[in-house]
GROMACS .gro file of C-alpha atoms in nm:
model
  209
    1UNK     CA    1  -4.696  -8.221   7.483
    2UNK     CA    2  -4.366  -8.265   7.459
    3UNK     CA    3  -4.379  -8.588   7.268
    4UNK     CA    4  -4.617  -8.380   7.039
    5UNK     CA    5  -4.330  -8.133   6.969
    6UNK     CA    6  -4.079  -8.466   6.870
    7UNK     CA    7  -4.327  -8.568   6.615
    8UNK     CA    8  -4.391  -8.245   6.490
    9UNK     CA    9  -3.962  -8.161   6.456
   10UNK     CA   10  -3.909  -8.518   6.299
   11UNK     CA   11  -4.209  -8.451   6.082
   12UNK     CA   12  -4.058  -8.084   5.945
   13UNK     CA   13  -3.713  -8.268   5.906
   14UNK     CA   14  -3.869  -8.557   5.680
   15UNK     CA   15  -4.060  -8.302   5.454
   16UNK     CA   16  -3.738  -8.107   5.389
   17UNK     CA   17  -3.586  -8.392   5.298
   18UNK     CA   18  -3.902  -8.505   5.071
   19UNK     CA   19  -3.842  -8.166   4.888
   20UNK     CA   20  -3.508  -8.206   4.772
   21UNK     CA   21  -3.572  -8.551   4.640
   22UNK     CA   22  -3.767  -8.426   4.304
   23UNK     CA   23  -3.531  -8.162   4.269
   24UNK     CA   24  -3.228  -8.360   4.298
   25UNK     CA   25  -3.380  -8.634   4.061
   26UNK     CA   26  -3.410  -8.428   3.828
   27UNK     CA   27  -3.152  -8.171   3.882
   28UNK     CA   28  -3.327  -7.850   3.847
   29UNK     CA   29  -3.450  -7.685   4.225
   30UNK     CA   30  -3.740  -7.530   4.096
   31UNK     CA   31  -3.907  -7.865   3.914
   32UNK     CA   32  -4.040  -8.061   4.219
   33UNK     CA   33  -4.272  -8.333   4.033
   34UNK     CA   34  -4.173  -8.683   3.921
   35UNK     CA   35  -4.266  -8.683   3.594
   36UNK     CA   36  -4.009  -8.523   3.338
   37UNK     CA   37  -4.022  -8.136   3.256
   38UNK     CA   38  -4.045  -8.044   2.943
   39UNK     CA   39  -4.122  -7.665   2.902
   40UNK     CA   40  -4.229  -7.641   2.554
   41UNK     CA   41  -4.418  -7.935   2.299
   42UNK     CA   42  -4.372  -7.969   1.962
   43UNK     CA   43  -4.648  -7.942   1.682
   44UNK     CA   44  -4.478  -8.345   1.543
   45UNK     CA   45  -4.593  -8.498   1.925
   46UNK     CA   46  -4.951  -8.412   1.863
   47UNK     CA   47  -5.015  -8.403   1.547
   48UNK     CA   48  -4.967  -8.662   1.258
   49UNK     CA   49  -5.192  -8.498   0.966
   50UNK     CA   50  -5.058  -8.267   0.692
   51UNK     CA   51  -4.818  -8.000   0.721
   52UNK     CA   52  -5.016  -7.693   0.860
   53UNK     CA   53  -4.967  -7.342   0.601
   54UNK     CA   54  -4.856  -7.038   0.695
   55UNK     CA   55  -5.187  -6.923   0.673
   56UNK     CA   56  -5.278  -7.141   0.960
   57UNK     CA   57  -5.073  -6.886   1.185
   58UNK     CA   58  -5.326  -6.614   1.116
   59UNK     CA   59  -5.596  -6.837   1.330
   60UNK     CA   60  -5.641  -6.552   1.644
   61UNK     CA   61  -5.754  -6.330   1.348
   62UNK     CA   62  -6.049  -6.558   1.285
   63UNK     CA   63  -6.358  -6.503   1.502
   64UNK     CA   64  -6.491  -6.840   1.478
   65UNK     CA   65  -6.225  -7.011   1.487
   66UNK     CA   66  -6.071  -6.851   1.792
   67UNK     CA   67  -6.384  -6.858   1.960
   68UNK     CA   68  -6.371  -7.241   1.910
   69UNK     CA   69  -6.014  -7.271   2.006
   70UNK     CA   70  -6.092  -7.157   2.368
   71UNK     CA   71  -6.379  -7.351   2.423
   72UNK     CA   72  -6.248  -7.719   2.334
   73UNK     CA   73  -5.908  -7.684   2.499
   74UNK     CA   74  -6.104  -7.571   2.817
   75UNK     CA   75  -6.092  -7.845   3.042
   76UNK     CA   76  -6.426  -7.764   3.215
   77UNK     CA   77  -6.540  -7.889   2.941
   78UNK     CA   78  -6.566  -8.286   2.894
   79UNK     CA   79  -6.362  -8.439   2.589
   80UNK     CA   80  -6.627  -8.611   2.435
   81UNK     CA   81  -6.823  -8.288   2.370
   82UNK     CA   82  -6.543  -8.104   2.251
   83UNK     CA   83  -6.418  -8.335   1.992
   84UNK     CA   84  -6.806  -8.311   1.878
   85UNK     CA   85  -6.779  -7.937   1.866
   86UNK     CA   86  -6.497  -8.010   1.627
   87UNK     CA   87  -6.682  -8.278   1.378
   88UNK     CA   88  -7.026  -8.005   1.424
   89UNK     CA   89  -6.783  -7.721   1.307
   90UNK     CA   90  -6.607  -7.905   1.005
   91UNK     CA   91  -6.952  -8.039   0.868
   92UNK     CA   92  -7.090  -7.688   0.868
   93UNK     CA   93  -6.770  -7.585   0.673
   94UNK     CA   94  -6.834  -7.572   0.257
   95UNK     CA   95  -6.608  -7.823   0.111
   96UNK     CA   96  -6.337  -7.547  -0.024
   97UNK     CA   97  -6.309  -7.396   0.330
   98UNK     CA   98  -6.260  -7.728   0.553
   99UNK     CA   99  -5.893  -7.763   0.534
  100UNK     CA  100  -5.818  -7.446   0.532
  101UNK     CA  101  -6.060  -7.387   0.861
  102UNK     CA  102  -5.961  -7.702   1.066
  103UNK     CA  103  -5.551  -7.646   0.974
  104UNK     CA  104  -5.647  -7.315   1.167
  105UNK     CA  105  -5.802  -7.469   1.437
  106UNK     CA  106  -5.518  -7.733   1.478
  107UNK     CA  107  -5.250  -7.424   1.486
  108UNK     CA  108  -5.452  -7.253   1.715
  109UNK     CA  109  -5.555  -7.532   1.945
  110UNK     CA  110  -5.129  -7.627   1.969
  111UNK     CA  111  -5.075  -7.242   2.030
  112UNK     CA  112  -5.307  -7.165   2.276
  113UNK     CA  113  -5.252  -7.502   2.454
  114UNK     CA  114  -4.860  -7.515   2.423
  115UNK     CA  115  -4.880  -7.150   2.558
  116UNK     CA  116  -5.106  -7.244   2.870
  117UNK     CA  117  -4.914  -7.572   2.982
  118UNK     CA  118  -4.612  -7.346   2.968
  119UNK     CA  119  -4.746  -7.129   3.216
  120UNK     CA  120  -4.860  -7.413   3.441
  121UNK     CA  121  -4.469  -7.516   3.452
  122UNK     CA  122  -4.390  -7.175   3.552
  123UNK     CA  123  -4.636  -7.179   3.838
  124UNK     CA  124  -4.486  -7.464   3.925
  125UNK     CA  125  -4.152  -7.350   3.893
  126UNK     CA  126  -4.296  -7.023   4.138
  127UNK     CA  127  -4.500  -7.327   4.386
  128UNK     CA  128  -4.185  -7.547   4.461
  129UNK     CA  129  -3.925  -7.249   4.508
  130UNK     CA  130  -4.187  -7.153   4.796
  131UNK     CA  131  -4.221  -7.461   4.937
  132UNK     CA  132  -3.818  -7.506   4.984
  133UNK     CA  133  -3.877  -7.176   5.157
  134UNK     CA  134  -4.143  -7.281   5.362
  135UNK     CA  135  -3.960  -7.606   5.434
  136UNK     CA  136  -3.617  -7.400   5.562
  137UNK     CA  137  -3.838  -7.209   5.808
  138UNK     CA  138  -3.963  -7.567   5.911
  139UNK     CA  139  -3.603  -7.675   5.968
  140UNK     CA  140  -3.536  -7.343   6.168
  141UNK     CA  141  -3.858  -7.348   6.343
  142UNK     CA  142  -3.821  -7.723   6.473
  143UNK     CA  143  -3.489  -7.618   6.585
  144UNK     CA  144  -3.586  -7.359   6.807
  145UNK     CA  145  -3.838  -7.614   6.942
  146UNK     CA  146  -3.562  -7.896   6.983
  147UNK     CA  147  -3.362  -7.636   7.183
  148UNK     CA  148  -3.654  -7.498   7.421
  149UNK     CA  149  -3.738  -7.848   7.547
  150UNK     CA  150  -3.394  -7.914   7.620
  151UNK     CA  151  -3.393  -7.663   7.862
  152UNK     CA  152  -3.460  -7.764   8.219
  153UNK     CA  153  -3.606  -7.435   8.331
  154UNK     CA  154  -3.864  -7.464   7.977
  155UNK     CA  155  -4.169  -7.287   8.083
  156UNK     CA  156  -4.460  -7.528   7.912
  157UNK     CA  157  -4.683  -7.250   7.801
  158UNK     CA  158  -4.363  -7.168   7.583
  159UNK     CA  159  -4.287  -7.487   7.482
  160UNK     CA  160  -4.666  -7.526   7.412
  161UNK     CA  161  -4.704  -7.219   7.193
  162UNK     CA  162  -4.399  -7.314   7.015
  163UNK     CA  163  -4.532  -7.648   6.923
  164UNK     CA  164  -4.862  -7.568   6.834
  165UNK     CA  165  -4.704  -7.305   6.586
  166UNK     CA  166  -4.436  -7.540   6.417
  167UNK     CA  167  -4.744  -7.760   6.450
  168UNK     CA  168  -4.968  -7.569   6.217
  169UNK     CA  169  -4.699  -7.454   5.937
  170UNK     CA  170  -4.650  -7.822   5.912
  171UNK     CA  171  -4.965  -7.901   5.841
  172UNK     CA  172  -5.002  -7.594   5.586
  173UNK     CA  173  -4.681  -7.737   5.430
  174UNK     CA  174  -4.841  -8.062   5.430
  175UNK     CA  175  -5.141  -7.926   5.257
  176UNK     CA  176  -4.972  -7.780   5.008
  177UNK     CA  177  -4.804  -8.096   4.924
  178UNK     CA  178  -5.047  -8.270   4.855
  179UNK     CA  179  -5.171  -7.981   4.639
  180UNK     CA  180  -4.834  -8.012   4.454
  181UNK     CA  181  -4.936  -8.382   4.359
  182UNK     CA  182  -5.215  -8.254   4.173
  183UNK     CA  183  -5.120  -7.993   4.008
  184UNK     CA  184  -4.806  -8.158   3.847
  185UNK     CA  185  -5.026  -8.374   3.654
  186UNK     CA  186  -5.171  -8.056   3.496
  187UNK     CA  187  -4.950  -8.041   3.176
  188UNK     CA  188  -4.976  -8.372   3.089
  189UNK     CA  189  -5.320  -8.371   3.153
  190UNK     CA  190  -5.306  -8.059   2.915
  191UNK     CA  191  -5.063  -8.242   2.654
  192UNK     CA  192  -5.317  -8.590   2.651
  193UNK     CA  193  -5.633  -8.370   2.586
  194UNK     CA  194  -5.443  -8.188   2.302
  195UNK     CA  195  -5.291  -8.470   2.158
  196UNK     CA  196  -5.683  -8.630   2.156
  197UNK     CA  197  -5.843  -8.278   2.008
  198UNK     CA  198  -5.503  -8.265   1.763
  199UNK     CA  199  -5.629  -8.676   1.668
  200UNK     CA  200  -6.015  -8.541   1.592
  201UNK     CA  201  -5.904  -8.260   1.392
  202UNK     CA  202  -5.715  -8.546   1.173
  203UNK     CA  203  -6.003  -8.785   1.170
  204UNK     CA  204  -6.253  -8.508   1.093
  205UNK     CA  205  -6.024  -8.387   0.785
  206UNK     CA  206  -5.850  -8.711   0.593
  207UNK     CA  207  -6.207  -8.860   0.513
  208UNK     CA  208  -6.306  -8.495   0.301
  209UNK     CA  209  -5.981  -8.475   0.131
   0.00000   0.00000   0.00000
């Protein structure tokens, strides 16, 4: 048991020190992942067609069009049938309405997809600052254990109890790291399917024009 509880205190020590490392790689405490943050996209990284109107901005105003915006940048749904739902919507259009229709779509699609990554990075921002909380009390918590089996008059059913707790908020911390690997693929994942909708919407519009 007591070996248990020098694994477990080495093991709470070496996650602390795995999160700093993002943090201090990229210099901001509350960004944990590898890859670089970048809190807000541009409409030039995703999109290479024509300059969008103003009239583009009015895009939540159009039933249709909204309704379409939320379903494609979905990620429930697969990519493949969403840049379909794009080509089915612009061939259904009448000739004088496609560019005006799919330069809404493209707004709305970088809106309402700029706008969700965003709050993924927040979340993100919210995950980490818990986990360097959760990792302190690991630091604290393994101390207390270091410093109950160094006493000689220990009584095991403490030392036990104490383990078996520092024990289970390591795994839970553990858990949630690997959690943490996931999610920070999110907004790229998020960026790559609008950059592929944003190429569609392109495709689907140079050929009519």
């Amino acid at each position: 048991m007591l070996r248990t509880g020098l694994v477990s205190c080495l093991t709470a020590a070496a996650l602390l020190g795995t999160a700093a490392y993002a943090a201090a790689a990229t210099g901001d405490p509350d960004w944990p992942c590898q890859q670089r943050k970048v809190p807000q996209l541009s409409l030039g990284q995703v999109w290479n067609g024509p300059d969008l109107p103003k009239a583009a901005g009015d895009w939540s105003h159009d039933g249709t069009v909204s309704a379409l915006v939320e379903d494609v940048a979905a990620r429930r749904m697969p990519l493949d049938e969403a840049r379909q739902r794009i080509r089915d919507f612009a061939a259904g259009l009448p000739q004088d309405q496609l560019e005006p229709k799919l330069t809404m779509l493209m707004q709305g699609l970088f809106d309402h997809m700029d706008e969700e990554r965003s709050q993924v990075i927040s979340g993100i921002g919210r995950y980490a600052r818990k986990q360097i909380e959760m990792a302190a009390s690991l630091r604290k918590e393994s101390a207390v254990v270091d410093a109950l089996r160094a006493k000689a008059d220990a009584d095991p059913d403490d030392v036990e109890r104490q383990t078996d707790r520092l024990n289970f908020a390591t795994r839970v911390y553990q858990e949630r790291v690997q959690s943490l690997t996931y999610v920070c693929d999110v907004p790229t994942l998020i960026e790559q399917r609008l950059y592929q909708l944003a190429k569609t919407v392109a495709e689907t519009l140079k050929p009519k024009k």
